[in-house]
Each structure stands twice: as structure tokens, then as C-alpha cells.
Short mmCIF file of C-alpha atoms and ligand atoms in Angstrom, two decimals:
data_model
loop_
_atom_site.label_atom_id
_atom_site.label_comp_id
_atom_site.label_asym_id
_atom_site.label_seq_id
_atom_site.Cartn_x
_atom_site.Cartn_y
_atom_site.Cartn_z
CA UNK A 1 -17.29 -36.44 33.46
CA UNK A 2 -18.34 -33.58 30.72
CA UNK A 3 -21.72 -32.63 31.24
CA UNK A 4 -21.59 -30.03 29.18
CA UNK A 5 -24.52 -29.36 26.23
CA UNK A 6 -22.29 -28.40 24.09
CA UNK A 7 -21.66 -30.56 20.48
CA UNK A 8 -18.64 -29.59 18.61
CA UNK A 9 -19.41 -29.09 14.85
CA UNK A 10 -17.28 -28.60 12.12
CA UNK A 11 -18.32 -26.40 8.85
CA UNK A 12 -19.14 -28.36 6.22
CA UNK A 13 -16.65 -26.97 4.14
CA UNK A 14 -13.87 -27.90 6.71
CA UNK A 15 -15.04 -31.39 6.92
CA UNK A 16 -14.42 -31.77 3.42
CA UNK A 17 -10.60 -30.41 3.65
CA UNK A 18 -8.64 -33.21 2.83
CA UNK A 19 -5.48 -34.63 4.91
CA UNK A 20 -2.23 -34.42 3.80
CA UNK A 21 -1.43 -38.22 3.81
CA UNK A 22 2.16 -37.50 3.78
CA UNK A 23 2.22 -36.70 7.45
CA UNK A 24 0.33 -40.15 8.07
CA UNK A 25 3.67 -41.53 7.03
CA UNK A 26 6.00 -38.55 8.69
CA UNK A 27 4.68 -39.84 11.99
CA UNK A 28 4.87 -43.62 11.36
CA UNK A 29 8.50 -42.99 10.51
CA UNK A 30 9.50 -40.75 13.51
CA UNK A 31 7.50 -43.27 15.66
CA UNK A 32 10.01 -46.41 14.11
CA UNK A 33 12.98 -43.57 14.51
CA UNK A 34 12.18 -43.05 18.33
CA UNK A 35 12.06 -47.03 18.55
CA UNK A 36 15.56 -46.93 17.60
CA UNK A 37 14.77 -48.03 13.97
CA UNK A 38 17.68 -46.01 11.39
CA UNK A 39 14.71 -44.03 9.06
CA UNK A 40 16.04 -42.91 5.78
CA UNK A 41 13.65 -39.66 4.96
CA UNK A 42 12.44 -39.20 1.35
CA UNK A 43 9.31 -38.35 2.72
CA UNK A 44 9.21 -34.61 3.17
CA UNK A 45 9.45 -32.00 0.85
CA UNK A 46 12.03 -29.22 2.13
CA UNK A 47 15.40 -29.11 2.02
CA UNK A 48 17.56 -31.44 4.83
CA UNK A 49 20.19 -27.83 4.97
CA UNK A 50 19.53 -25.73 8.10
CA UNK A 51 19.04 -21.90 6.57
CA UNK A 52 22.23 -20.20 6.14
CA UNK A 53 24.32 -18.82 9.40
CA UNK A 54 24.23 -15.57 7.71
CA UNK A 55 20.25 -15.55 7.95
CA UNK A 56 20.23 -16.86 11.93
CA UNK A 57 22.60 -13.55 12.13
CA UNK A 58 20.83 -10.94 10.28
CA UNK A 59 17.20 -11.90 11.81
CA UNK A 60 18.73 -11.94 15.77
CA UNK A 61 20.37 -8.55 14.94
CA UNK A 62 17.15 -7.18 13.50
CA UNK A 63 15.13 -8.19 16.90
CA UNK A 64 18.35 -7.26 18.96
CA UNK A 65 17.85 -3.61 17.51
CA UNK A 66 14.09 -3.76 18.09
CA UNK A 67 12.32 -4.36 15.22
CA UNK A 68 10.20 -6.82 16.11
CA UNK A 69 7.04 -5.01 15.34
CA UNK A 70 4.34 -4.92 12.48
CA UNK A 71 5.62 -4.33 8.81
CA UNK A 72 3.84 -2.69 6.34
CA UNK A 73 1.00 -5.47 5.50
CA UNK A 74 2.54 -5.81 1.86
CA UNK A 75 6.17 -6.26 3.28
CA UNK A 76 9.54 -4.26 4.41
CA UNK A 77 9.79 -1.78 1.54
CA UNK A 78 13.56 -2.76 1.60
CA UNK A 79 12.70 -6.17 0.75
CA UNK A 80 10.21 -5.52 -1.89
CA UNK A 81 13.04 -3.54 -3.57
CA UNK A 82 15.62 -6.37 -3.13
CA UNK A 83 13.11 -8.85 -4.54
CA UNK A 84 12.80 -6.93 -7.49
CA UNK A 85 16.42 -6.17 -8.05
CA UNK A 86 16.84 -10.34 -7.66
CA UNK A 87 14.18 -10.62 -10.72
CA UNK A 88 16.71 -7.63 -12.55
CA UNK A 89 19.64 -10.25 -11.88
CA UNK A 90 18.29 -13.72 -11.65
CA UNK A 91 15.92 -14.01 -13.89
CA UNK A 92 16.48 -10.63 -16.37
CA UNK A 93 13.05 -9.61 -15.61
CA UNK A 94 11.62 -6.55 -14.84
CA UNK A 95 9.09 -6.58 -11.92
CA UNK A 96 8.02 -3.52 -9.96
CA UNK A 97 8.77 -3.52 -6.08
CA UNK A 98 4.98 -2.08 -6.14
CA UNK A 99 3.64 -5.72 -7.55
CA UNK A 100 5.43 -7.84 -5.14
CA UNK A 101 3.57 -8.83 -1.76
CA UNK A 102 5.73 -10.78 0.60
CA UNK A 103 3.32 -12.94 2.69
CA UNK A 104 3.96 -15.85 5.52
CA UNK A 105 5.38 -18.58 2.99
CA UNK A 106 3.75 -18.91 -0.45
CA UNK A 107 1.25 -21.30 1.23
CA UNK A 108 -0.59 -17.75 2.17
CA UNK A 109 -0.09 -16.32 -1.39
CA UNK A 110 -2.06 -18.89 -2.93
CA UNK A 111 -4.18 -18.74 -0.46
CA UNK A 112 -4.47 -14.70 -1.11
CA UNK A 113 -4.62 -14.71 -4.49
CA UNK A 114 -7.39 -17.37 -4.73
CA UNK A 115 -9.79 -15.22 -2.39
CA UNK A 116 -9.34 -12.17 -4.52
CA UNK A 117 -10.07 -14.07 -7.42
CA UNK A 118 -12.98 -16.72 -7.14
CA UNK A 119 -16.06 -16.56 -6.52
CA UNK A 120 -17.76 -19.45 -5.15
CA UNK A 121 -18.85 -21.77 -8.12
CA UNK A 122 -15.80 -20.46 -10.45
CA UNK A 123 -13.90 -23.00 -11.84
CA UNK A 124 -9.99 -23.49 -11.63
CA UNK A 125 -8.05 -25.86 -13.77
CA UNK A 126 -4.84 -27.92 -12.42
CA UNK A 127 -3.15 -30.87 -13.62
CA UNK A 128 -3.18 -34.39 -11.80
CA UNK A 129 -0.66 -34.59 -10.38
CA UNK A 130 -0.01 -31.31 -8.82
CA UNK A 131 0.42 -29.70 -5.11
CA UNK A 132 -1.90 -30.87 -2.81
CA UNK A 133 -3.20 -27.76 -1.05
CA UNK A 134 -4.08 -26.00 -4.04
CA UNK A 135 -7.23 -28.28 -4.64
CA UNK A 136 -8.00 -27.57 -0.80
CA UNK A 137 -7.84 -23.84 -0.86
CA UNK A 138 -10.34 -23.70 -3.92
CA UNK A 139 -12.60 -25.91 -2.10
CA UNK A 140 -12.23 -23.54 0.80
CA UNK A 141 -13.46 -21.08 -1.46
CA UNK A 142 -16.16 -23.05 -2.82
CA UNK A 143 -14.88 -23.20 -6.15
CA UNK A 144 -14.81 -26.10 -8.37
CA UNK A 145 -11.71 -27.83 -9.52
CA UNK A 146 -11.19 -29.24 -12.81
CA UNK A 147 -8.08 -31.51 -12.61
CA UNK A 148 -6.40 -32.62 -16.10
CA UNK A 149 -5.03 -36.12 -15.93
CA UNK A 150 -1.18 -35.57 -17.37
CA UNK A 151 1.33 -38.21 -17.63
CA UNK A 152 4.98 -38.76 -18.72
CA UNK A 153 3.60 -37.50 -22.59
CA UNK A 154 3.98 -33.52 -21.53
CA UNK A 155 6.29 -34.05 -18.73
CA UNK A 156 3.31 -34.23 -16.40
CA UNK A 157 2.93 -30.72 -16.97
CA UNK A 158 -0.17 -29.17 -18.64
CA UNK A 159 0.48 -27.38 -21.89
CA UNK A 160 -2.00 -24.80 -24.42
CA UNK A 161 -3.04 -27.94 -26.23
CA UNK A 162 -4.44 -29.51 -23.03
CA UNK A 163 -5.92 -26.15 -22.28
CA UNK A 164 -7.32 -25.98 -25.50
CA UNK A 165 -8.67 -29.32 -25.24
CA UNK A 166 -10.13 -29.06 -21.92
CA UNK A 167 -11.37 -25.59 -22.15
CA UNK A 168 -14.95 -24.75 -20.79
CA UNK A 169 -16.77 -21.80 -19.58
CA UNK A 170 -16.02 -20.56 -15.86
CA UNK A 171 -12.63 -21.47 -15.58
CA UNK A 172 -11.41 -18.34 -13.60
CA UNK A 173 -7.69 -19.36 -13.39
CA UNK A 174 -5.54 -21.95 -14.26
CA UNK A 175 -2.69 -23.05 -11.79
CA UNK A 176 0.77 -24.69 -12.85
CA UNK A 177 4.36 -25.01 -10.96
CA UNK A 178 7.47 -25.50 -12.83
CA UNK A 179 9.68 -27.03 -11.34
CA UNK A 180 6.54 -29.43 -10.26
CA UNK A 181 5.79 -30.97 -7.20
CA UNK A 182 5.64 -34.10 -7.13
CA UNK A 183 7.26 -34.67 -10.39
CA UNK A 184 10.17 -31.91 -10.69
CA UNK A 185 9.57 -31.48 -14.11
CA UNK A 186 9.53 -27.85 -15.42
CA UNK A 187 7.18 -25.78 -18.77
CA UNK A 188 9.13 -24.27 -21.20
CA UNK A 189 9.27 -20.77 -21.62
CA UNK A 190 7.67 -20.71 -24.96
CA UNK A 191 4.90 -22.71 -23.62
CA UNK A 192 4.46 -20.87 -20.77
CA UNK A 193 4.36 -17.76 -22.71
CA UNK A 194 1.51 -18.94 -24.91
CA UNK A 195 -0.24 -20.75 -22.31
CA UNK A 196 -0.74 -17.42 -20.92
CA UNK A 197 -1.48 -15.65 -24.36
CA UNK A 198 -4.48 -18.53 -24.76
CA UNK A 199 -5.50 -17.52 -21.47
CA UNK A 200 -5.58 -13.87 -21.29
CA UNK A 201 -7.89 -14.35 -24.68
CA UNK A 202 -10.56 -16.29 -22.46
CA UNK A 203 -10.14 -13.88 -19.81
CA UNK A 204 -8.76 -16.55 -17.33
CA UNK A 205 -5.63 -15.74 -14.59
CA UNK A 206 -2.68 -17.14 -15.21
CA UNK A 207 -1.24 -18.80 -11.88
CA UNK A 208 2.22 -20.25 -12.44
CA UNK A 209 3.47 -21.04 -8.87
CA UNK A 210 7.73 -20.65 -9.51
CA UNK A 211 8.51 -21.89 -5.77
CA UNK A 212 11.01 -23.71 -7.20
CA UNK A 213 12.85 -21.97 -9.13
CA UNK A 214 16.28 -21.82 -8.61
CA UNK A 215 16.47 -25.20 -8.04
CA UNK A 216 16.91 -25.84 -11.30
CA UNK A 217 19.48 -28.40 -13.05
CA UNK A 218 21.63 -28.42 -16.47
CA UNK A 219 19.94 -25.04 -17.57
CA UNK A 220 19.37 -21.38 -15.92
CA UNK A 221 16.50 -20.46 -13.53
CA UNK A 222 13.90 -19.09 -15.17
CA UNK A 223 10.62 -16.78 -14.77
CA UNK A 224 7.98 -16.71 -16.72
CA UNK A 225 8.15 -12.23 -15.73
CA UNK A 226 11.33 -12.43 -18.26
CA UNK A 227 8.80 -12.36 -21.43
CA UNK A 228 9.06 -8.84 -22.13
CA UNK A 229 5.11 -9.20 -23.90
CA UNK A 230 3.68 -10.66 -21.13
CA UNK A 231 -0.54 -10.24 -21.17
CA UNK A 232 -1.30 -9.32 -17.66
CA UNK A 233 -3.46 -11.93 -16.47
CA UNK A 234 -0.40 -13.29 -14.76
CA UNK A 235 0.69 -14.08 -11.12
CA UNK A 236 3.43 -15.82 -9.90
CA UNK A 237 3.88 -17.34 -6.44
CA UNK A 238 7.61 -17.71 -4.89
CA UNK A 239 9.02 -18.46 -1.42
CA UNK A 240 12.35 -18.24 0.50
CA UNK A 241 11.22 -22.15 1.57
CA UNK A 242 12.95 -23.83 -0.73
CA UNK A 243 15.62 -22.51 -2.68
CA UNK A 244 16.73 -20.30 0.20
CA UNK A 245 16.26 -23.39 2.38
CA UNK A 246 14.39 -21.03 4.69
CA UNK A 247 10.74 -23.52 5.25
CA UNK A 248 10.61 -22.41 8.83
CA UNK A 249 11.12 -19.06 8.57
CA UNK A 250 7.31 -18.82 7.00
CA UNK A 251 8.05 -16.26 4.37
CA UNK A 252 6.83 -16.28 0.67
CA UNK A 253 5.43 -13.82 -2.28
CA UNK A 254 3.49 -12.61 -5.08
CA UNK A 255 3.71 -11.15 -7.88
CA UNK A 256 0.67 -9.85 -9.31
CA UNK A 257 -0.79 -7.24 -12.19
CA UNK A 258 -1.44 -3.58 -10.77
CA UNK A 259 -5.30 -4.56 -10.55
CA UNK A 260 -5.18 -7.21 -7.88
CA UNK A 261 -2.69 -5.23 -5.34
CA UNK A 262 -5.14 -3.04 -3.49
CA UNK A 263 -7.58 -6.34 -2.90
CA UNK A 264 -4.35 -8.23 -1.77
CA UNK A 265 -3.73 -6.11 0.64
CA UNK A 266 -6.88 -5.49 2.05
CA UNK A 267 -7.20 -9.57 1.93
CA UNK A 268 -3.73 -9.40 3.63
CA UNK A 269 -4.30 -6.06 6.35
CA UNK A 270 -7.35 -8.68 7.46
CA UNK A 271 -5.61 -12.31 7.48
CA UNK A 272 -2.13 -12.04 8.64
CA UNK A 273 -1.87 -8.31 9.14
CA UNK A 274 1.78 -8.72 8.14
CA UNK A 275 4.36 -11.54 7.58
CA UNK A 276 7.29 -12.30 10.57
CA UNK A 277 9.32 -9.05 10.93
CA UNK A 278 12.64 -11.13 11.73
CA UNK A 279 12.03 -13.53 8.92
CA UNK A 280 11.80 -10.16 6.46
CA UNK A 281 15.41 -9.32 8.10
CA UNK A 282 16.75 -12.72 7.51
CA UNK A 283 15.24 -12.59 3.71
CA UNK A 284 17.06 -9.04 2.97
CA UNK A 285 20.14 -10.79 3.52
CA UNK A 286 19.78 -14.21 1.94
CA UNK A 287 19.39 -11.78 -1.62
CA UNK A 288 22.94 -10.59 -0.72
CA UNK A 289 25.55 -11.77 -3.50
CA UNK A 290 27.87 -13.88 -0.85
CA UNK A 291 24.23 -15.89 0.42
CA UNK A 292 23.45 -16.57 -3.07
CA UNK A 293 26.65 -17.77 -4.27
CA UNK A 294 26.16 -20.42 -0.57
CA UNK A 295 22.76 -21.39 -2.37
CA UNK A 296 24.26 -22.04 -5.81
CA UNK A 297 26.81 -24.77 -3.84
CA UNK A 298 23.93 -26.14 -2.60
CA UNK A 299 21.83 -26.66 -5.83
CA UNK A 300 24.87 -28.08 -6.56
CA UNK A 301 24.68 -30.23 -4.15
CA UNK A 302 20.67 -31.24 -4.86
CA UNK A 303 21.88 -31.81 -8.60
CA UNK A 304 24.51 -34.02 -7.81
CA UNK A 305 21.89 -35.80 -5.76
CA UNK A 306 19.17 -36.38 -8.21
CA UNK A 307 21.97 -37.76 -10.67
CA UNK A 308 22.55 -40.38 -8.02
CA UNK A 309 19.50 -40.97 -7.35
CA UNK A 310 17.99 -41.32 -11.03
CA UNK A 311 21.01 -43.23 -12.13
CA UNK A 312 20.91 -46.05 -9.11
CA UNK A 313 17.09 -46.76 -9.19
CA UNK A 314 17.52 -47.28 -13.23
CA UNK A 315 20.67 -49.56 -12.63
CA UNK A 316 17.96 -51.47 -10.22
CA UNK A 317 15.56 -51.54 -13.58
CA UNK A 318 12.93 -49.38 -11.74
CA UNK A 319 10.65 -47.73 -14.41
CA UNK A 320 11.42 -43.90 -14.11
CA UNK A 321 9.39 -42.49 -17.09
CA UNK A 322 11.73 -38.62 -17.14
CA UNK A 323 14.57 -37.49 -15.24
CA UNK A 324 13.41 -34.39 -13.30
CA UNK A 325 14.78 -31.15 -14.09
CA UNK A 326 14.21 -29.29 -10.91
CA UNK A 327 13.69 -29.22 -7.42
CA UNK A 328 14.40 -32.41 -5.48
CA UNK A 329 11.43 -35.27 -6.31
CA UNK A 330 11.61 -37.93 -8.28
CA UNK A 331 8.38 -39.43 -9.61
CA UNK A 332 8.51 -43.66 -9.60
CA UNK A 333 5.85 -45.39 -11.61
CA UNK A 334 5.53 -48.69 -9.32
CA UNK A 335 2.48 -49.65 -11.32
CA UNK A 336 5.06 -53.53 -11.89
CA UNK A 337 5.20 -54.10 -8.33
CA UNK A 338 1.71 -53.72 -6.68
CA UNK A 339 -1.71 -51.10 -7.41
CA UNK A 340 -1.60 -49.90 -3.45
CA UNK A 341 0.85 -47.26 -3.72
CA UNK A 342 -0.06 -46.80 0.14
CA UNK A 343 0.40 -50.14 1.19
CA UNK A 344 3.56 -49.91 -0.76
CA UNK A 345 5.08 -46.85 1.04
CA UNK A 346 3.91 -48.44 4.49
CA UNK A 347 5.38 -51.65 4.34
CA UNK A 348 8.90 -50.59 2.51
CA UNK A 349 8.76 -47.88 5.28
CA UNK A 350 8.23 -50.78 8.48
CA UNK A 351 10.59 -53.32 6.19
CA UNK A 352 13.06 -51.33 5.59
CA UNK A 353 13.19 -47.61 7.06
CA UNK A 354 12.88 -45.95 3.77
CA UNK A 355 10.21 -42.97 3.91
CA UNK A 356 8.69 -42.02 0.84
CA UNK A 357 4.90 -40.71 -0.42
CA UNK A 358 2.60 -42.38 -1.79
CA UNK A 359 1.01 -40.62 -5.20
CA UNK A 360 -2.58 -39.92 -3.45
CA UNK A 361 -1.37 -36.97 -1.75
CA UNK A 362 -1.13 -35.44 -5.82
CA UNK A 363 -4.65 -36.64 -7.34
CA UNK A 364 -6.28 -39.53 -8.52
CA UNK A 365 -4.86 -39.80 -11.46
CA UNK A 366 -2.72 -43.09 -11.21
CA UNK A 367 -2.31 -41.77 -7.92
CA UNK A 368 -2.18 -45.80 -6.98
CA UNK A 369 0.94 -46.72 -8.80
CA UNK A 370 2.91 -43.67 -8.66
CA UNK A 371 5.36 -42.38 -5.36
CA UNK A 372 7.52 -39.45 -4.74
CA UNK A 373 10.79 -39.59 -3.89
CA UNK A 374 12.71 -36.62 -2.00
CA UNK A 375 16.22 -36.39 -2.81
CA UNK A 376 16.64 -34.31 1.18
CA UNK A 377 19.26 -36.56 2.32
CA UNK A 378 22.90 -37.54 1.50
CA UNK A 379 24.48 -39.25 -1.75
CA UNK A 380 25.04 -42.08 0.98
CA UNK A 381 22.01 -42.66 1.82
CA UNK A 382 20.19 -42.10 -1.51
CA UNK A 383 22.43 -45.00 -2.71
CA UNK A 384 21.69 -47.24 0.38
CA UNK A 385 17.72 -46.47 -0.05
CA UNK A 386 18.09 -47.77 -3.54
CA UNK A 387 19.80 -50.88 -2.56
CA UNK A 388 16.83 -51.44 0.03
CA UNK A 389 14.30 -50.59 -2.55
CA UNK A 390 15.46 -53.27 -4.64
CA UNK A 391 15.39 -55.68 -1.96
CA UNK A 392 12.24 -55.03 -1.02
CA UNK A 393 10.59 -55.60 -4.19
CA UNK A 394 12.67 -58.72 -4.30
CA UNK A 395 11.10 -60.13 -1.65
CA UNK A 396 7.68 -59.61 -1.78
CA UNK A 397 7.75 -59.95 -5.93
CA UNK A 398 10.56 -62.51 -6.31
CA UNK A 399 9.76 -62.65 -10.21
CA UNK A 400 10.89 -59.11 -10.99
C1 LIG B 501 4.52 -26.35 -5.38
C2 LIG B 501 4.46 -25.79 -3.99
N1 LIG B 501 3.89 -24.59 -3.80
C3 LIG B 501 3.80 -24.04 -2.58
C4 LIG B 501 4.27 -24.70 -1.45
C5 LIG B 501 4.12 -24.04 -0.10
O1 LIG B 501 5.37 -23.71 0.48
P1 LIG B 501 5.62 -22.55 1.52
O2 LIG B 501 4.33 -22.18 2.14
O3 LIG B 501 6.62 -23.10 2.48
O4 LIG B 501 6.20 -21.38 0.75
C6 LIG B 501 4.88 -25.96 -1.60
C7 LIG B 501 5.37 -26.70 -0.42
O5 LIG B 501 5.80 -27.82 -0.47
C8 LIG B 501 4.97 -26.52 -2.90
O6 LIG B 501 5.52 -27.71 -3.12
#
């Protein structure tokens, strides 16, 4: 019996931190798997390839040899310098080791960059649909979040018109990702480049998370850091998660304006002290040219997978309003077959062993009649989940 006097209670700013529903369904599906039901997963978003051999082998060497202890807060120097020899390469950009921060995944350098920005009431503008935890971390830091409803129109991306539209005073920063989650779409460079010029004019930071970069289909990667007459209210997020396949390995960065570094790593030398010393290692040598050419097979791979996948649901007539141009979701309007985009994703899940998320996780806007669809699995099995999918809505909507 507890006969303690002690009652637990939660901050009220916890308590308003909202779920990520996609587990909800993560567990329901491993739960069916362990039953001995076959699970098809389009549920989570990171990349079904384990990180590359090469990586496994650079990180054990580093922690055979002993360095397993602190790094500098804002990352190995070495890496820093690699990083920005990638931008030289990749992306033709030029980006000072000095204004990279390499942080435990990119989760931690939004999470970074937000507290050295806002102050509690300032207001930061994001489109519905967009990445989940972003709308948590400014609540963390009791800022207020102004989401901009976007549909298939601009790509589900905002754009300077919609700022211009929606602009009001206090917006602090304004936060985009191209390639999107959950949509995969991407923002020009043009627009990106003026979205930022409108910005910088109202004073307001320029977020523009590029996780996915790399990931890219039918064009080149591309950074926003190329523009050569960039105004320098901009910060970019990136990760090794998911081009570099490396989720577990926690390991992410920023790339911020001279004025923000010293509060970012204060902010850093006090939250994380510094990221995992073995996952640095392992990141040094996923930049090497033989690693990258291994990751350009495999967004290959994830290209030749979205064409499957985009091509089979609209031979089953599924509505699919644009064909993604990056990373590996595909955004289904199901608004024809039912308005409980949960209900959906739980019963085709129990039906038929296809895992996918319902739109909530993203927003409210339409949040009901849209899913997302990871293409992390096989050809195979992309083609098989489609043929299920279509059964599905067969049977419990025998008219369409
Ligand atoms: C758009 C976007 N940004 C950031 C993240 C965080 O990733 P990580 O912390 O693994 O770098 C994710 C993860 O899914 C994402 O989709």
C-alpha cells in the first residue's frame, strides 16, 4: 500500500505537450506483429536501411582508441570542417565550419534554436500540415503558434504570398521544411530566397528545416545557403537521420548567422553538454566520397519506391493531389472514403496489417481526411499494401 503524501504534478506547460499519435499506432501494429499477424510498416518515418557498415566501423574504432569522452559542446572540429566542405560539394554553398553546431539529432537544434530565439508570447508561423514537434517545442517555450492552412494549391508548402497575407506583428520566426514532412513536397529556390528577403524586412528568422535534403528525386539536392545574397536572418536545421540513414545514432545540426552562435552554445554547454562522441566518429566518415556514393544507391532506391508507390495507388483511383518530390511520404486525401482519418488507419491496420498515420499528427487542417504514407519498405510490399488498400475500401465502401 503507498502511504505516501506525496501527489505527483505535472507543469502545466507539460500537460499541454501533445502525443505523437503515430506511436498509438506503432504499438497497435507491433502488438498484431507479436500475435503473429504479417504488419506491413508505412507508419514510421526513418529509413527501413540499417546505417552503413562503414559507420558501425568508424564509431567502434573511435571508442576502441578511447575517445569516448566529451567533445567540444559545438561539435568535433573535424566534423564541423567536413560539414562545411559537404555544403562546398553538395550543395555549392559556402558555410563557415564556425556557423555549424552539430547537436544530438536535429530534434535538439530546433529545440536550440527556438530557446535562443523566443520569448514567451512571440509568435512563430508554420504551415498545417507540418512536423509535429515543432508546434510542441514553441509551446514549451510559451510562444504562440500561428499555423497557415496550405493545401495541394502551393504544394502544401507556404510561400511569400501566404506570408504576406498572413503577416502580423510578433511573428519572431517562421519555420518551413523542404522536402516536407508529411507531404514530401519541396520550396523552390527562388521562393525560398524571397521568402527570406520578405522576412529579413520584418525582422523575422528565417527557419527552413533541410532534414531532408538529399533525398531528393528527378532534380539535385538543394540548400537554401547556395544563394550567394542571402539576408542573414537565416537558419537551417539538418541531420545524419535521414539521408545518412543514421536515426539512431542521435546526431543533427545547425546552421546559424554569426549572432546566434555564442547563445547556442551556451544553450548547448547547459542542455546536452555535447552530442555522442562515437556518433561524431561515425558522421566524419559517412561525408567520405565512397559512403556517399552508398547513399546515392539508396535514394535510388527510395525514388524507385515512391514511383511504385504513386503509380499503384493511382491505378487503384485513389485521389493523390501531387507526386512528392522528396523524402519518402506520400500524402493520401481519403476525404471519398470516410471523415475519421483515425478510425481509418486503425481498422485498415487490424483488417489488413497495413500501418500508416493518420493526418492529426500534422495539424488540424483537414487533418481528418488526409494520411501519410512511408515508402520504408520494399517495392514488394508497397505493391501488396496497395492491393490491400483497395480492398479495404472495397469492403467497407462497396460503391467506390
Ligand atoms: C521535418 C523533420 N524535422 C526534424 C526531425 C527530427 O529528426 P532527428 O531528431 O532524428 O534529426 C524529423 C523527424 O522525423 C522531421 O521529419
Amino acid at each position: 500500500m503507498n502511504i505516501s503524501p506525496f501527489k505527483a504534478s505535472i507543469a502545466q506547460i507539460a500537460e499541454q505537450i501533445q502525443p505523437f499519435h503515430v506511436m498509438k499506432i506503432l504499438g497497435e501494429a507491433k502488438a498484431l506483429e507479436a500475435a503473429g499477424k504479417k504488419i506491413i510498416h508505412m507508419e514510421i518515418g526513418e529509413p527501413d536501411f540499417p546505417s552503413l557498415p562503414c559507420v558501425h566501423e568508424a564509431a567502434m574504432h573511435a571508442a576502441a582508441l578511447g575517445l569516448t569522452h566529451y567533445t567540444p559542446t559545438m561539435g568535433l572540429p573535424a566534423l564541423r570542417d567536413k560539414l562545411s566542405h559537404f555544403y562546398q560539394h553538395f550543395y555549392s554553398a559556402d558555410v563557415a565550419a564556425d556557423n555549424i553546431m552539430i547537436t544530438p539529432g536535429s530534434s535538439s537544434a530546433l529545440h536550440l534554436v527556438l530557446t535562443a530565439i523566443l520569448n514567451p508570447g512571440d509568435k512563430v508561423l508554420l504551415s498545417d500540415p507540418a512536423y509535429p514537434c515543432n508546434r510542441q517545442f514553441v509551446k514549451l517555450l510559451q510562444g504562440k503558434i500561428i499555423g497557415i492552412p496550405v493545401g495541394c494549391e502551393t504544394q502544401y508548402q507556404l510561400n511569400s504570398e501566404l506570408l504576406k497575407t498572413h503577416w502580423q506583428p510578433g511573428i519572431k520566426a517562421v519555420m518551413v521544411a523542404s522536402p516536407a514532412n508529411p507531404t514530401g513536397t519541396i520550396i523552390e529556390q527562388a521562393e525560398l530566397l524571397s521568402m527570406a528577403n520578405f522576412l529579413a524586412e520584418k525582422n523575422c528568422y528565417f527557419i527552413v528545416d533541410e532534414i531532408y535534403q538529399g533525398l531528393i528525386y528527378e532534380r539535385p539536392a538543394e540548400s537554401i545557403l547556395a544563394h550567394k545574397n542571402l539576408p542573414n536572418n537565416v537558419i537551417v536545421i539538418n541531420s545524419f537521420s535521414k539521408y545518412f540513414g543514421m536515426t539512431g545514432w542521435r546526431l543533427g545540426w545547425c546552421i546559424a548567422p554569426d549572432a546566434l552562435m555564442p547563445v547556442l552554445e551556451r544553450l548547448g554547454q547547459n542542455l546536452f553538454l555535447a552530442a555522442s562522441t562515437p556518433s561524431q566518429y561515425g558522421a566524419l566518415r559517412v561525408l567520405e566520397t565512397d559512403a556517399l556514393d552508398n547513399l546515392e544507391l539508396r535514394r535510388q532506391m527510395f525514388e524507385a519506391r515512391r514511383n511504385t508507390l504513386y503509380h499503384s495507388m493511382r491505378d487503384a483511383g485513389f485521389r493523390l493531389k501531387v507526386l512528392p518530390q522528396g523524402a519518402f511520404y506520400l500524402y493520401w486525401d481519403i476525404s471519398d472514403f470516410t471523415d475519421n482519418a483515425d478510425q481509418f488507419c486503425f481498422d485498415l491496420l487490424r483488417d489488413t496489417g497495413v500501418a500508416i498515420t493518420p493526418g492529426r499528427d500534422f495539424g488540424d487542417y483537414q487533418a481528418n481526411q488526409h494520411v501519410r504514407l512511408a515508402y520504408t519498405t520494399t517495392e514488394a510490399e508497397l505493391v501488396l499494401a496497395v492491393q490491400k488498400m483497395a480492398q479495404f475500401i472495397k469492403d467497407i465502401n462497396p460503391s467506390k
